[in-house]
Amino acid sequence: SSELTQDPAVSVALGQTVTITCQGDSLRSYYASWYQQKPGQAPVLVIYGRNNRPSGIPDRFSGSSPGNTASLTITGALAEDEADYYCTSRDFSGNHQGVFGGGTKLTVL
Amino acid sequence: QVQLQQWGAGLLKPSETLSLTCAVYGGSFSGYYWTWIRQPPGKGLEWIGEINHSGSTNYNPSLKSRVTISVDTSKNQFSLKLTSVAAADTAVYYCARGQGGATDYYYYMDVWGNGTTVTVSS
């Protein structure tokens, strides 16, 4: 089975741009999707497919997926963006189960 | 607006069976992958398994021997059973709607339940 690797923690100054990455072989077959999770809340989908945002997600969130690395970029980070971010895709082998990255804790300074 | 409402027992003893149900309101039940995910305290998300409207299932290999996901299309509900629970199964359990199958190039979960906290303790 495949794994998705994320940096455990990333920080960004208020108003600056930050990129969170997710690496794994399955990303050569499937676009990553990205989720924001704040303490005590369920995850919220922020990016899916090539670079699609669900209704209500601000356009400062964007995604890209070249090769085996997917990226979530927040352009002009706000204090409210401080959260845990998870990527997911399907495993490219076996039963194509869902797989999550380990998550990245984003701190907005 | 699709909503998922989940419920089930929150406190179990070791060796008991965890049982959770998730009801789908406000949308079609067909064409999606109805998914269970869990999150142990202070840790990341773990994909447990999924079922489609016709009852075809797919499980995390690490849990497959203990997991059963079933569907009741007449009620637009799907359920999770996890047998022989232990302290390591203590987690918040989420149900979610998945989109994108094995032959698609995308996969995501766009609607989530609020989560059910399950504690396993003697």
mmCIF file of C-alpha atoms in Angstrom, chain A:
data_model
loop_
_atom_site.group_PDB
_atom_site.id
_atom_site.type_symbol
_atom_site.label_atom_id
_atom_site.label_comp_id
_atom_site.label_asym_id
_atom_site.label_seq_id
_atom_site.Cartn_x
_atom_site.Cartn_y
_atom_site.Cartn_z
ATOM 1 C CA SER A 1 0.000 0.000 0.000
ATOM 2 C CA SER A 2 1.075 3.580 -0.513
ATOM 3 C CA GLU A 3 1.617 6.335 1.999
ATOM 4 C CA LEU A 4 1.188 10.092 1.870
ATOM 5 C CA THR A 5 3.852 12.142 3.603
ATOM 6 C CA GLN A 6 3.295 15.635 4.988
ATOM 7 C CA ASP A 7 5.498 17.938 7.027
ATOM 8 C CA PRO A 8 4.212 17.853 10.621
ATOM 9 C CA ALA A 9 4.256 21.605 11.093
ATOM 10 C CA VAL A 10 4.505 24.766 9.020
ATOM 11 C CA SER A 11 4.264 28.417 10.004
ATOM 12 C CA VAL A 12 3.451 31.566 8.055
ATOM 13 C CA ALA A 13 3.373 35.250 8.871
ATOM 14 C CA LEU A 14 -0.027 36.894 8.746
ATOM 15 C CA GLY A 15 -0.799 37.965 5.180
ATOM 16 C CA GLN A 16 1.982 35.948 3.604
ATOM 17 C CA THR A 17 1.807 32.928 1.328
ATOM 18 C CA VAL A 18 2.364 29.385 2.514
ATOM 19 C CA THR A 19 2.536 26.051 0.716
ATOM 20 C CA ILE A 20 1.792 22.719 2.364
ATOM 21 C CA THR A 21 2.969 19.626 0.534
ATOM 22 C CA CYS A 22 1.907 15.993 0.336
ATOM 23 C CA GLN A 23 4.116 13.382 -1.256
ATOM 24 C CA GLY A 24 3.307 9.844 -2.347
ATOM 25 C CA ASP A 25 3.355 7.491 -5.311
ATOM 26 C CA SER A 26 -0.453 7.318 -5.397
ATOM 27 C CA LEU A 27 -0.489 10.981 -6.434
ATOM 28 C CA ARG A 28 0.759 9.952 -9.859
ATOM 29 C CA SER A 29 -2.630 8.237 -10.335
ATOM 30 C CA TYR A 30 -5.013 10.356 -8.270
ATOM 31 C CA TYR A 31 -5.344 14.037 -7.569
ATOM 32 C CA ALA A 32 -4.983 14.810 -3.885
ATOM 33 C CA SER A 33 -7.800 16.389 -1.974
ATOM 34 C CA TRP A 34 -7.175 18.673 0.988
ATOM 35 C CA TYR A 35 -9.016 19.122 4.264
ATOM 36 C CA GLN A 36 -8.873 21.783 6.945
ATOM 37 C CA GLN A 37 -9.573 20.735 10.507
ATOM 38 C CA LYS A 38 -9.885 23.105 13.438
ATOM 39 C CA PRO A 39 -9.861 21.869 17.051
ATOM 40 C CA GLY A 40 -12.994 20.005 18.010
ATOM 41 C CA GLN A 41 -14.453 20.174 14.514
ATOM 42 C CA ALA A 42 -14.923 17.775 11.638
ATOM 43 C CA PRO A 43 -12.599 18.159 8.656
ATOM 44 C CA VAL A 44 -13.730 20.447 5.847
ATOM 45 C CA LEU A 45 -12.859 19.852 2.196
ATOM 46 C CA VAL A 46 -10.954 22.840 0.779
ATOM 47 C CA ILE A 47 -9.453 21.556 -2.495
ATOM 48 C CA TYR A 48 -10.315 18.615 -4.747
ATOM 49 C CA GLY A 49 -9.501 17.423 -8.229
ATOM 50 C CA ARG A 50 -7.012 19.361 -10.326
ATOM 51 C CA ASN A 51 -7.655 22.611 -8.403
ATOM 52 C CA ASN A 52 -11.294 22.924 -7.406
ATOM 53 C CA ARG A 53 -12.758 24.676 -4.394
ATOM 54 C CA PRO A 54 -16.101 23.698 -2.884
ATOM 55 C CA SER A 55 -18.667 26.430 -2.528
ATOM 56 C CA GLY A 56 -17.794 28.738 0.342
ATOM 57 C CA ILE A 57 -14.043 28.096 0.326
ATOM 58 C CA PRO A 58 -12.121 31.353 -0.224
ATOM 59 C CA ASP A 59 -10.075 31.736 -3.388
ATOM 60 C CA ARG A 60 -6.908 32.246 -1.365
ATOM 61 C CA PHE A 61 -6.824 28.431 -1.220
ATOM 62 C CA SER A 62 -5.400 26.714 -4.302
ATOM 63 C CA GLY A 63 -3.898 23.371 -5.194
ATOM 64 C CA SER A 64 -1.502 21.768 -7.645
ATOM 65 C CA SER A 65 -0.409 18.206 -8.285
ATOM 66 C CA PRO A 66 2.741 17.766 -10.368
ATOM 67 C CA GLY A 67 4.109 14.238 -10.314
ATOM 68 C CA ASN A 68 4.112 12.567 -6.934
ATOM 69 C CA THR A 69 3.791 15.749 -4.909
ATOM 70 C CA ALA A 70 0.605 17.707 -4.276
ATOM 71 C CA SER A 71 0.606 21.217 -2.864
ATOM 72 C CA LEU A 72 -1.935 23.336 -1.046
ATOM 73 C CA THR A 73 -1.185 27.042 -1.208
ATOM 74 C CA ILE A 74 -2.776 29.728 0.923
ATOM 75 C CA THR A 75 -2.159 33.168 -0.559
ATOM 76 C CA GLY A 76 -2.461 35.885 2.054
ATOM 77 C CA ALA A 77 -2.928 33.719 5.128
ATOM 78 C CA LEU A 78 -5.410 34.899 7.748
ATOM 79 C CA ALA A 79 -5.471 34.086 11.427
ATOM 80 C CA GLU A 80 -8.549 31.922 10.808
ATOM 81 C CA ASP A 81 -6.483 29.664 8.533
ATOM 82 C CA GLU A 82 -4.580 28.307 11.513
ATOM 83 C CA ALA A 83 -5.577 24.642 11.564
ATOM 84 C CA ASP A 84 -4.490 21.120 10.737
ATOM 85 C CA TYR A 85 -4.437 20.247 7.049
ATOM 86 C CA TYR A 86 -4.697 16.724 5.652
ATOM 87 C CA CYS A 87 -4.288 15.382 2.153
ATOM 88 C CA THR A 88 -5.901 12.221 0.859
ATOM 89 C CA SER A 89 -6.085 10.098 -2.247
ATOM 90 C CA ARG A 90 -6.687 6.489 -3.126
ATOM 91 C CA ASP A 91 -3.946 3.892 -2.915
ATOM 92 C CA PHE A 92 -2.654 3.272 -6.438
ATOM 93 C CA SER A 93 -2.332 -0.471 -5.796
ATOM 94 C CA GLY A 94 -4.196 -3.249 -4.063
ATOM 95 C CA ASN A 95 -7.803 -2.464 -3.272
ATOM 96 C CA HIS A 96 -7.420 1.279 -3.932
ATOM 97 C CA GLN A 97 -8.350 2.109 -0.357
ATOM 98 C CA GLY A 98 -8.398 5.673 0.815
ATOM 99 C CA VAL A 99 -5.224 6.964 2.411
ATOM 100 C CA PHE A 100 -4.571 10.095 4.467
ATOM 101 C CA GLY A 101 -1.397 12.017 4.975
ATOM 102 C CA GLY A 102 -0.249 12.454 8.539
ATOM 103 C CA GLY A 103 -1.409 16.062 8.642
ATOM 104 C CA THR A 104 0.323 19.450 8.825
ATOM 105 C CA LYS A 105 -0.240 21.859 11.693
ATOM 106 C CA LEU A 106 -0.311 25.369 10.243
ATOM 107 C CA THR A 107 0.518 28.216 12.592
ATOM 108 C CA VAL A 108 -0.209 31.789 11.518
ATOM 109 C CA LEU A 109 2.214 34.165 13.267
#
